[in-house]
Each structure stands twice: as C-alpha cells, then as structure tokens.
C-alpha cells in the first residue's frame, strides 16, 4: 500500500546518488523485516542505462493486521492464597495513513485491569509519535512490608495519560508523558487511617526502552532493558510529592539448546520523599521471587536479581507452535522501606522449576517455586513471564 511504501522509503538511511556497500544494504533491509504490516522484505538492483535503482519487494503478513490473544494466570501458595485471572489482548494496526495502532489489555479475576492505548505516528517515517492511554485497575493488596507487618487494602486506580515519543531505529524508543487521575484505598488493614480514601494523581513520566530480542517468548539472543522515571508533584495536580524509578534489564545467552538469562528488576524511591501506599513496588510470583504469592512483598523499594535457565527439549508440531522447554531459576531480592536499610545478607531467596511450551496461543508455563521461610507456590499461566509490555505491573 502507499502507507507502507512511503514508510519503508523513509527507513532507509541513504539517498539517491550515495555509494552503499552491499553488507550495509542487507543490514538495513534486515531491520525492515516486520516493519508495520510487512512480513518479508526482498530487494533487486535495477539498471536503466547508466543509472541504478533499488526495488523493494514486500508482502503482507500472513497474520493481521488485527491480533487477539487469550491467556490466564493461576497461582496457589502454601499459605493458602489463590490468585486467578483471565487475560485478553487486542491489537489493531495500520488504522490510518500514518500507521496508527490501538492496543487494549484486559485482566478479569482477582485483579481487574483495563489498559488501552492509541499509538499515533506523527509523520511517515514513524519516528515521532503520540500515545494516548487510559487505565482502570481494581485489586486487593494482601502482602507484608519490610518489617513483616501484614497489609491488606483495596486499591482502585483511574488514570489517563499522553506521551510524546521518539523511535530510535527498530529496537528502541524514548517517551515523555503526563498522567492525570485518581486512586482510592479502601478496606484497609495495617495502614494509617489518613491514607484511606481518594487521592489525586498528577505526574510526569519519562522512559527509555531497548528491545533487540530475537523473539518475545523463550528468547535466545538480544537484550531487553527499560527505565521509567516518575515525578509526582502537587503542581501537576497530585496529592503527594515523590519521585520513583523503575527498571528492568535482561539478556539471554544461548549455547546449543541451552539458554541462561541474567535479569535484574528494581523499583526504588529517590529524592527523600515517602512513596504513598498506592504506588509502592512489589515482589512475589513466578520469576518475581518464586515461592511467594503474587505481590506478597510490598514496600517503597524492591530489588530482584535472578538467573533463569531453560533448555529446548523438543519441537511442537508447526500447527501448534514452537518449542518445548524445561527450566530452573535462582532468585534473590527483597523490599525495603528505606534504601539505607538495604542489606544483602538479609535478602530473601527463591527459586523455581518449570516446564514451558511456546504455543500458537502464547507461552504456557507450569512451575513450582520455593522461597525463604518455607514459602512455596504452584504456578500455571498462559502469558509472557519476561514481560516486555505494560500489560501487568
């Protein structure tokens, strides 16, 4: 189509009359693979007299331009807690001449969550974009803090945001945005009385993301990293002043059919202000300090470091998906009220053993986890574990 043709033309870094090495041309065309609704990109050198031209040959993806994915999460911990959610993701692409996209993520169950984003490129190269989003979330937080005090409260969030973004090639992006909304804390246990009720949200948010993974499920190579800085200020309409930083980094390392994934995840407060109860960080759940219930540790700061290993055991029939895997994880992390109290010697340890399958419906996992203090849990889910989106926080 004209949309795809003009967009592809603007992804090529060299212009008419420039000398181009074949290896550079092949590298750039490889970067175009998967751009927009394009599945295959090939090229031919065309000669007309003393002039040479480049002809790109493409075909539409065999799937799309609209996509729907179903999934579920199920956790059962040794403390008797059960968490179960049904998941739905819907994505529409190429909605206008600039290639707009609309994505919606839905979770129904113990955690009700709806996130929807309209992604609008601002010019044909699609490097500059706007992204407008809305969020609704309703869940019950049942956790312990850094002092092992039990916390229990209902948390509801309603937010709308607008981001200005810049794509850097095919694998990285920068965003700067503003979010406005409100949150409500109810049915509180272990919280001060003055935090119960409604609070206004007003914050600036900046993020940087890089994703060079060869695939989203059971990746074998590449790197994924993201950093999100949030500044909540009264001048922006917020009830609380604080600054928070969240980050994630992991890199698959593969030898033969074996893959090791070192991974670090952190959510910390900076600037000396207390982070309110409605926006604190959590650990617990499959590969989030396995053995603990999902979100079972909850405080102002959280840090997790882990080593994940999986091996491809066999291939599924092509009609059913990709590989079958078995894996293990070793994990260490904790939550802290104050980073000055961080003590690696007092951190909590966890680990898991799991089976996985890269199915046509998504990655399927069955795992068991164990952690410090005799904690244990069983996990079954059809949903990405190494999440590279904002579907679930």
Short mmCIF file of C-alpha atoms in Angstrom, two decimals:
data_model
loop_
_atom_site.label_atom_id
_atom_site.label_comp_id
_atom_site.label_asym_id
_atom_site.label_seq_id
_atom_site.Cartn_x
_atom_site.Cartn_y
_atom_site.Cartn_z
CA UNK A 1 0.00 0.00 0.00
CA UNK A 2 1.01 3.64 -0.25
CA UNK A 3 1.26 3.90 3.52
CA UNK A 4 3.73 1.04 3.80
CA UNK A 5 5.68 2.11 0.70
CA UNK A 6 6.24 5.68 1.92
CA UNK A 7 7.11 4.46 5.42
CA UNK A 8 9.66 1.94 4.15
CA UNK A 9 11.30 4.57 1.94
CA UNK A 10 11.87 6.77 4.98
CA UNK A 11 13.50 3.94 6.95
CA UNK A 12 16.43 3.76 4.50
CA UNK A 13 19.28 5.98 5.75
CA UNK A 14 20.97 6.58 2.39
CA UNK A 15 19.68 8.65 -0.51
CA UNK A 16 19.90 8.81 -4.29
CA UNK A 17 23.44 9.08 -5.63
CA UNK A 18 25.14 7.73 -2.49
CA UNK A 19 27.55 4.80 -2.64
CA UNK A 20 26.33 1.90 -0.49
CA UNK A 21 28.16 -1.28 0.47
CA UNK A 22 26.18 -4.49 -0.01
CA UNK A 23 26.57 -5.51 3.66
CA UNK A 24 25.10 -2.20 4.81
CA UNK A 25 22.17 -2.55 2.42
CA UNK A 26 21.46 -6.06 3.68
CA UNK A 27 21.67 -4.87 7.29
CA UNK A 28 19.19 -2.09 6.70
CA UNK A 29 16.76 -4.36 4.87
CA UNK A 30 17.01 -6.86 7.73
CA UNK A 31 15.95 -4.07 10.07
CA UNK A 32 12.85 -3.51 7.92
CA UNK A 33 11.69 -7.11 8.38
CA UNK A 34 8.49 -6.96 10.41
CA UNK A 35 8.05 -3.19 9.96
CA UNK A 36 4.41 -2.23 10.07
CA UNK A 37 2.32 -4.93 8.42
CA UNK A 38 5.25 -6.26 6.33
CA UNK A 39 6.35 -9.88 6.70
CA UNK A 40 9.05 -10.29 4.04
CA UNK A 41 11.36 -7.67 2.52
CA UNK A 42 13.49 -8.55 -0.50
CA UNK A 43 15.30 -6.34 -3.00
CA UNK A 44 16.51 -6.12 -6.56
CA UNK A 45 19.08 -3.85 -8.17
CA UNK A 46 17.54 -2.33 -11.30
CA UNK A 47 19.71 -0.96 -14.11
CA UNK A 48 18.49 1.64 -16.63
CA UNK A 49 21.31 2.87 -18.86
CA UNK A 50 23.98 4.34 -16.57
CA UNK A 51 21.57 4.60 -13.63
CA UNK A 52 20.89 2.06 -10.93
CA UNK A 53 17.90 1.80 -8.63
CA UNK A 54 16.75 -0.22 -5.64
CA UNK A 55 13.42 -2.02 -5.77
CA UNK A 56 11.93 -3.37 -2.53
CA UNK A 57 9.57 -6.32 -2.71
CA UNK A 58 7.19 -6.91 0.21
CA UNK A 59 4.14 -8.92 1.04
CA UNK A 60 1.55 -8.51 3.80
CA UNK A 61 1.95 -10.54 6.97
CA UNK A 62 0.17 -13.87 6.97
CA UNK A 63 -1.48 -12.74 10.23
CA UNK A 64 -3.09 -9.42 10.91
CA UNK A 65 -3.48 -6.54 10.59
CA UNK A 66 -5.55 -7.16 13.75
CA UNK A 67 -4.49 -9.54 16.52
CA UNK A 68 -6.18 -11.08 19.55
CA UNK A 69 -4.53 -13.15 22.30
CA UNK A 70 -6.10 -15.01 25.21
CA UNK A 71 -4.33 -16.09 28.38
CA UNK A 72 -4.61 -16.81 32.08
CA UNK A 73 -2.63 -16.64 35.32
CA UNK A 74 -3.14 -19.07 38.22
CA UNK A 75 -1.09 -19.11 41.42
CA UNK A 76 -1.58 -21.18 44.58
CA UNK A 77 0.71 -20.54 47.55
CA UNK A 78 1.49 -22.65 50.61
CA UNK A 79 -0.22 -20.02 52.76
CA UNK A 80 -3.49 -20.97 51.08
CA UNK A 81 -3.79 -17.90 48.84
CA UNK A 82 -5.13 -18.39 45.33
CA UNK A 83 -4.88 -15.83 42.50
CA UNK A 84 -6.59 -16.43 39.17
CA UNK A 85 -7.08 -14.10 36.20
CA UNK A 86 -8.28 -14.39 32.63
CA UNK A 87 -6.34 -12.24 30.17
CA UNK A 88 -7.21 -10.71 26.80
CA UNK A 89 -5.04 -8.62 24.49
CA UNK A 90 -6.36 -6.99 21.32
CA UNK A 91 -4.30 -5.00 18.81
CA UNK A 92 -5.37 -3.20 15.63
CA UNK A 93 -2.71 -1.87 13.24
CA UNK A 94 -2.45 0.35 10.14
CA UNK A 95 -5.58 2.30 11.17
CA UNK A 96 -4.75 5.40 9.13
CA UNK A 97 -2.29 6.61 6.50
CA UNK A 98 0.43 7.18 9.13
CA UNK A 99 0.09 3.68 10.61
CA UNK A 100 -1.81 4.28 13.86
CA UNK A 101 -2.28 1.36 16.26
CA UNK A 102 -4.78 0.67 19.04
CA UNK A 103 -3.94 -1.83 21.79
CA UNK A 104 -6.10 -2.96 24.69
CA UNK A 105 -5.15 -5.31 27.56
CA UNK A 106 -7.79 -6.76 29.87
CA UNK A 107 -7.44 -8.81 33.06
CA UNK A 108 -10.50 -10.23 34.83
CA UNK A 109 -10.41 -12.11 38.13
CA UNK A 110 -8.62 -11.36 41.37
CA UNK A 111 -7.12 -8.41 39.56
CA UNK A 112 -9.38 -6.37 37.30
CA UNK A 113 -7.33 -4.24 34.93
CA UNK A 114 -8.01 -2.47 31.64
CA UNK A 115 -5.26 -0.62 29.79
CA UNK A 116 -5.88 0.88 26.35
CA UNK A 117 -3.51 2.95 24.21
CA UNK A 118 -3.86 4.76 20.89
CA UNK A 119 -0.42 4.97 19.24
CA UNK A 120 -0.25 7.67 16.57
CA UNK A 121 2.89 8.27 14.43
CA UNK A 122 3.23 11.95 13.58
CA UNK A 123 5.00 11.64 10.22
CA UNK A 124 5.57 8.95 7.55
CA UNK A 125 8.90 7.70 8.96
CA UNK A 126 7.02 6.85 12.21
CA UNK A 127 9.94 8.02 14.32
CA UNK A 128 7.96 10.69 16.19
CA UNK A 129 4.68 9.66 17.80
CA UNK A 130 1.98 10.48 20.32
CA UNK A 131 0.42 7.85 22.57
CA UNK A 132 -2.83 8.48 24.48
CA UNK A 133 -3.84 5.93 27.11
CA UNK A 134 -6.43 5.16 29.77
CA UNK A 135 -6.14 2.77 32.72
CA UNK A 136 -8.58 1.25 35.19
CA UNK A 137 -7.40 -1.13 37.90
CA UNK A 138 -9.10 -2.75 40.89
CA UNK A 139 -7.32 -5.26 43.13
CA UNK A 140 -6.88 -6.29 46.75
CA UNK A 141 -3.33 -5.91 48.06
CA UNK A 142 -2.53 -8.70 50.54
CA UNK A 143 1.15 -8.53 51.47
CA UNK A 144 3.78 -7.93 54.12
CA UNK A 145 6.11 -4.94 54.22
CA UNK A 146 9.82 -4.73 55.05
CA UNK A 147 9.08 -5.14 58.77
CA UNK A 148 6.88 -8.21 58.12
CA UNK A 149 3.77 -6.23 59.07
CA UNK A 150 0.65 -7.52 57.33
CA UNK A 151 -1.00 -5.07 54.88
CA UNK A 152 -4.41 -5.55 53.34
CA UNK A 153 -6.36 -2.98 51.33
CA UNK A 154 -8.48 -2.50 48.23
CA UNK A 155 -6.72 -0.36 45.60
CA UNK A 156 -8.59 1.28 42.72
CA UNK A 157 -6.95 3.41 40.02
CA UNK A 158 -8.37 5.51 37.18
CA UNK A 159 -5.82 7.33 35.01
CA UNK A 160 -5.41 8.96 31.60
CA UNK A 161 -2.06 9.77 30.02
CA UNK A 162 -0.47 11.35 26.97
CA UNK A 163 3.09 10.57 25.82
CA UNK A 164 5.31 12.17 23.22
CA UNK A 165 7.77 9.62 21.91
CA UNK A 166 10.72 9.10 19.60
CA UNK A 167 11.61 5.75 17.99
CA UNK A 168 15.33 5.10 17.63
CA UNK A 169 15.65 2.60 14.80
CA UNK A 170 13.59 -0.58 15.05
CA UNK A 171 14.54 -1.53 18.61
CA UNK A 172 14.46 1.48 20.95
CA UNK A 173 12.23 4.35 21.97
CA UNK A 174 12.11 7.36 24.28
CA UNK A 175 8.92 8.73 25.88
CA UNK A 176 7.94 11.78 27.93
CA UNK A 177 4.39 11.98 29.21
CA UNK A 178 1.87 13.37 31.66
CA UNK A 179 -0.63 11.30 33.64
CA UNK A 180 -3.72 12.58 35.47
CA UNK A 181 -6.24 10.62 37.51
CA UNK A 182 -7.15 9.44 40.96
CA UNK A 183 -6.74 6.42 43.24
CA UNK A 184 -8.76 5.07 46.14
CA UNK A 185 -7.63 2.98 49.11
CA UNK A 186 -10.37 1.12 50.96
CA UNK A 187 -10.89 -1.79 53.37
CA UNK A 188 -7.51 -1.07 54.96
CA UNK A 189 -5.62 -3.32 57.39
CA UNK A 190 -2.27 -2.22 58.82
CA UNK A 191 -2.40 1.25 57.20
CA UNK A 192 -2.66 4.66 58.87
CA UNK A 193 -6.24 5.96 58.90
CA UNK A 194 -5.32 9.12 56.96
CA UNK A 195 -4.31 7.21 53.81
CA UNK A 196 -7.75 5.66 53.33
CA UNK A 197 -9.94 7.34 50.69
CA UNK A 198 -9.38 9.17 47.42
CA UNK A 199 -6.12 10.78 46.25
CA UNK A 200 -5.40 12.78 43.11
CA UNK A 201 -2.69 11.66 40.68
CA UNK A 202 -0.65 14.09 38.60
CA UNK A 203 2.77 13.10 37.33
CA UNK A 204 5.38 13.50 34.65
CA UNK A 205 6.90 10.29 33.34
CA UNK A 206 9.99 9.69 31.20
CA UNK A 207 11.07 6.33 29.86
CA UNK A 208 13.72 4.70 27.70
CA UNK A 209 13.35 1.19 26.26
CA UNK A 210 15.57 -1.04 24.15
CA UNK A 211 14.42 -4.40 22.79
CA UNK A 212 16.64 -6.42 20.46
CA UNK A 213 15.30 -9.85 21.49
CA UNK A 214 15.02 -12.36 18.69
CA UNK A 215 11.57 -13.31 19.99
CA UNK A 216 9.32 -12.37 22.90
CA UNK A 217 8.78 -15.94 24.16
CA UNK A 218 11.77 -18.00 25.34
CA UNK A 219 14.27 -15.61 23.72
CA UNK A 220 17.67 -16.93 22.69
CA UNK A 221 19.55 -13.71 21.93
CA UNK A 222 19.36 -9.94 22.16
CA UNK A 223 18.73 -7.69 25.13
CA UNK A 224 15.75 -6.03 26.78
CA UNK A 225 16.04 -3.00 29.05
CA UNK A 226 13.70 -0.31 30.26
CA UNK A 227 13.94 2.60 32.69
CA UNK A 228 10.88 4.61 33.79
CA UNK A 229 11.23 7.72 35.96
CA UNK A 230 8.06 9.20 37.51
CA UNK A 231 7.80 12.59 39.24
CA UNK A 232 4.57 13.19 41.18
CA UNK A 233 4.08 16.83 42.18
CA UNK A 234 1.32 18.93 43.70
CA UNK A 235 1.90 21.48 40.92
CA UNK A 236 0.86 18.76 38.46
CA UNK A 237 -2.37 18.04 40.34
CA UNK A 238 -1.09 15.28 42.64
CA UNK A 239 -1.86 14.80 46.31
CA UNK A 240 1.70 13.60 47.05
CA UNK A 241 5.20 14.74 46.13
CA UNK A 242 7.64 11.92 45.35
CA UNK A 243 9.94 10.55 42.65
CA UNK A 244 10.14 6.89 41.68
CA UNK A 245 12.43 4.93 39.38
CA UNK A 246 11.59 1.51 37.91
CA UNK A 247 13.96 -0.50 35.73
CA UNK A 248 14.40 -3.94 34.21
CA UNK A 249 17.31 -5.47 32.30
CA UNK A 250 17.92 -8.97 30.99
CA UNK A 251 19.98 -10.66 28.29
CA UNK A 252 19.58 -14.25 27.03
CA UNK A 253 22.85 -16.11 26.48
CA UNK A 254 22.47 -19.28 24.40
CA UNK A 255 24.80 -22.22 23.79
CA UNK A 256 23.29 -25.03 21.77
CA UNK A 257 19.80 -25.72 23.09
CA UNK A 258 20.58 -24.17 26.48
CA UNK A 259 19.80 -20.56 27.42
CA UNK A 260 20.79 -18.60 30.54
CA UNK A 261 19.04 -15.30 31.28
CA UNK A 262 20.57 -12.98 33.91
CA UNK A 263 17.86 -10.50 34.94
CA UNK A 264 17.62 -7.52 37.28
CA UNK A 265 14.39 -5.71 38.27
CA UNK A 266 14.16 -2.68 40.57
CA UNK A 267 11.61 -0.18 41.82
CA UNK A 268 13.01 2.50 44.12
CA UNK A 269 12.13 5.90 45.52
CA UNK A 270 14.59 8.76 45.08
CA UNK A 271 14.73 12.30 46.40
CA UNK A 272 13.91 11.62 50.04
CA UNK A 273 10.09 11.68 49.83
CA UNK A 274 7.99 8.75 51.02
CA UNK A 275 6.18 6.89 48.26
CA UNK A 276 2.45 6.62 49.08
CA UNK A 277 0.91 3.21 49.69
CA UNK A 278 -0.97 3.29 46.37
CA UNK A 279 2.21 3.42 44.25
CA UNK A 280 4.72 1.20 46.02
CA UNK A 281 6.64 -1.69 44.50
CA UNK A 282 6.03 -5.40 44.99
CA UNK A 283 7.73 -8.77 44.63
CA UNK A 284 6.31 -12.28 44.64
CA UNK A 285 5.05 -14.60 41.95
CA UNK A 286 6.59 -16.74 39.22
CA UNK A 287 10.11 -15.43 38.48
CA UNK A 288 9.34 -12.40 40.68
CA UNK A 289 10.77 -14.12 43.81
CA UNK A 290 9.22 -17.51 43.19
CA UNK A 291 7.68 -19.24 46.18
CA UNK A 292 5.91 -16.13 47.43
CA UNK A 293 2.35 -15.35 46.41
CA UNK A 294 1.93 -12.77 43.67
CA UNK A 295 2.70 -9.32 45.07
CA UNK A 296 3.21 -10.81 48.54
CA UNK A 297 6.04 -8.40 49.44
CA UNK A 298 5.13 -4.71 49.25
CA UNK A 299 7.03 -1.56 50.24
CA UNK A 300 8.66 1.62 48.95
CA UNK A 301 11.68 -0.10 47.37
CA UNK A 302 12.09 -3.51 45.74
CA UNK A 303 15.11 -5.11 44.07
CA UNK A 304 15.33 -8.54 42.44
CA UNK A 305 18.28 -10.30 40.78
CA UNK A 306 17.89 -13.72 39.23
CA UNK A 307 19.41 -16.29 36.92
CA UNK A 308 16.98 -18.18 34.70
CA UNK A 309 17.94 -21.30 32.76
CA UNK A 310 15.89 -23.20 30.18
CA UNK A 311 16.62 -25.92 27.63
CA UNK A 312 14.68 -26.74 24.50
CA UNK A 313 13.58 -30.37 24.79
CA UNK A 314 11.62 -30.83 21.57
CA UNK A 315 9.64 -29.08 18.87
CA UNK A 316 5.87 -28.85 18.79
CA UNK A 317 4.11 -29.62 15.50
CA UNK A 318 4.22 -26.47 13.38
CA UNK A 319 0.44 -26.08 13.66
CA UNK A 320 0.69 -25.92 17.47
CA UNK A 321 3.66 -23.62 17.97
CA UNK A 322 7.40 -23.69 18.62
CA UNK A 323 9.50 -25.46 21.25
CA UNK A 324 9.01 -27.40 24.48
CA UNK A 325 11.26 -26.30 27.37
CA UNK A 326 12.33 -27.21 30.90
CA UNK A 327 13.97 -24.71 33.19
CA UNK A 328 15.17 -23.59 36.61
CA UNK A 329 15.64 -20.25 38.32
CA UNK A 330 17.67 -18.91 41.24
CA UNK A 331 16.41 -15.61 42.67
CA UNK A 332 17.38 -13.16 45.40
CA UNK A 333 15.61 -9.95 46.38
CA UNK A 334 13.57 -8.11 48.98
CA UNK A 335 11.60 -4.97 49.74
CA UNK A 336 12.80 -2.10 51.90
CA UNK A 337 11.14 0.97 53.39
CA UNK A 338 14.42 2.90 53.18
CA UNK A 339 17.31 2.10 50.83
CA UNK A 340 19.71 2.97 53.65
CA UNK A 341 18.48 -0.24 55.32
CA UNK A 342 19.43 -2.37 52.31
CA UNK A 343 21.42 -5.38 53.50
CA UNK A 344 22.16 -8.16 51.02
CA UNK A 345 22.80 -10.56 53.90
CA UNK A 346 19.15 -10.22 54.95
CA UNK A 347 17.68 -10.59 51.44
CA UNK A 348 15.19 -13.34 50.67
CA UNK A 349 15.96 -16.23 48.35
CA UNK A 350 13.73 -18.12 45.98
CA UNK A 351 13.83 -20.49 43.06
CA UNK A 352 11.65 -22.44 40.68
CA UNK A 353 11.49 -25.44 38.38
CA UNK A 354 9.20 -25.21 35.36
CA UNK A 355 8.07 -26.69 32.08
CA UNK A 356 7.17 -24.39 29.19
CA UNK A 357 5.74 -24.51 25.69
CA UNK A 358 5.81 -21.82 23.02
CA UNK A 359 2.28 -22.41 21.69
CA UNK A 360 0.38 -20.56 18.99
CA UNK A 361 -1.78 -19.10 21.80
CA UNK A 362 1.25 -17.81 23.69
CA UNK A 363 3.84 -19.09 26.17
CA UNK A 364 2.45 -21.76 28.52
CA UNK A 365 4.19 -22.38 31.87
CA UNK A 366 3.73 -24.86 34.71
CA UNK A 367 6.08 -24.29 37.61
CA UNK A 368 6.68 -24.81 41.31
CA UNK A 369 8.54 -22.32 43.47
CA UNK A 370 10.14 -22.29 46.92
CA UNK A 371 11.49 -19.36 48.94
CA UNK A 372 12.95 -18.34 52.29
CA UNK A 373 10.93 -19.15 55.38
CA UNK A 374 9.30 -22.25 53.93
CA UNK A 375 7.23 -20.35 51.37
CA UNK A 376 6.06 -22.34 48.33
CA UNK A 377 3.73 -21.91 45.38
CA UNK A 378 2.44 -23.59 42.22
CA UNK A 379 2.05 -21.58 39.01
CA UNK A 380 0.14 -22.22 35.79
CA UNK A 381 -0.10 -19.50 33.21
CA UNK A 382 -0.58 -18.76 29.54
CA UNK A 383 1.06 -15.37 29.46
CA UNK A 384 4.57 -13.92 28.95
CA UNK A 385 6.71 -14.12 32.10
CA UNK A 386 9.58 -11.93 30.95
CA UNK A 387 7.10 -9.19 30.12
CA UNK A 388 8.17 -6.54 27.62
CA UNK A 389 4.96 -4.54 27.72
CA UNK A 390 2.82 -2.68 30.26
CA UNK A 391 0.09 -5.27 30.44
CA UNK A 392 0.65 -6.12 34.10
CA UNK A 393 2.70 -4.10 36.57
#
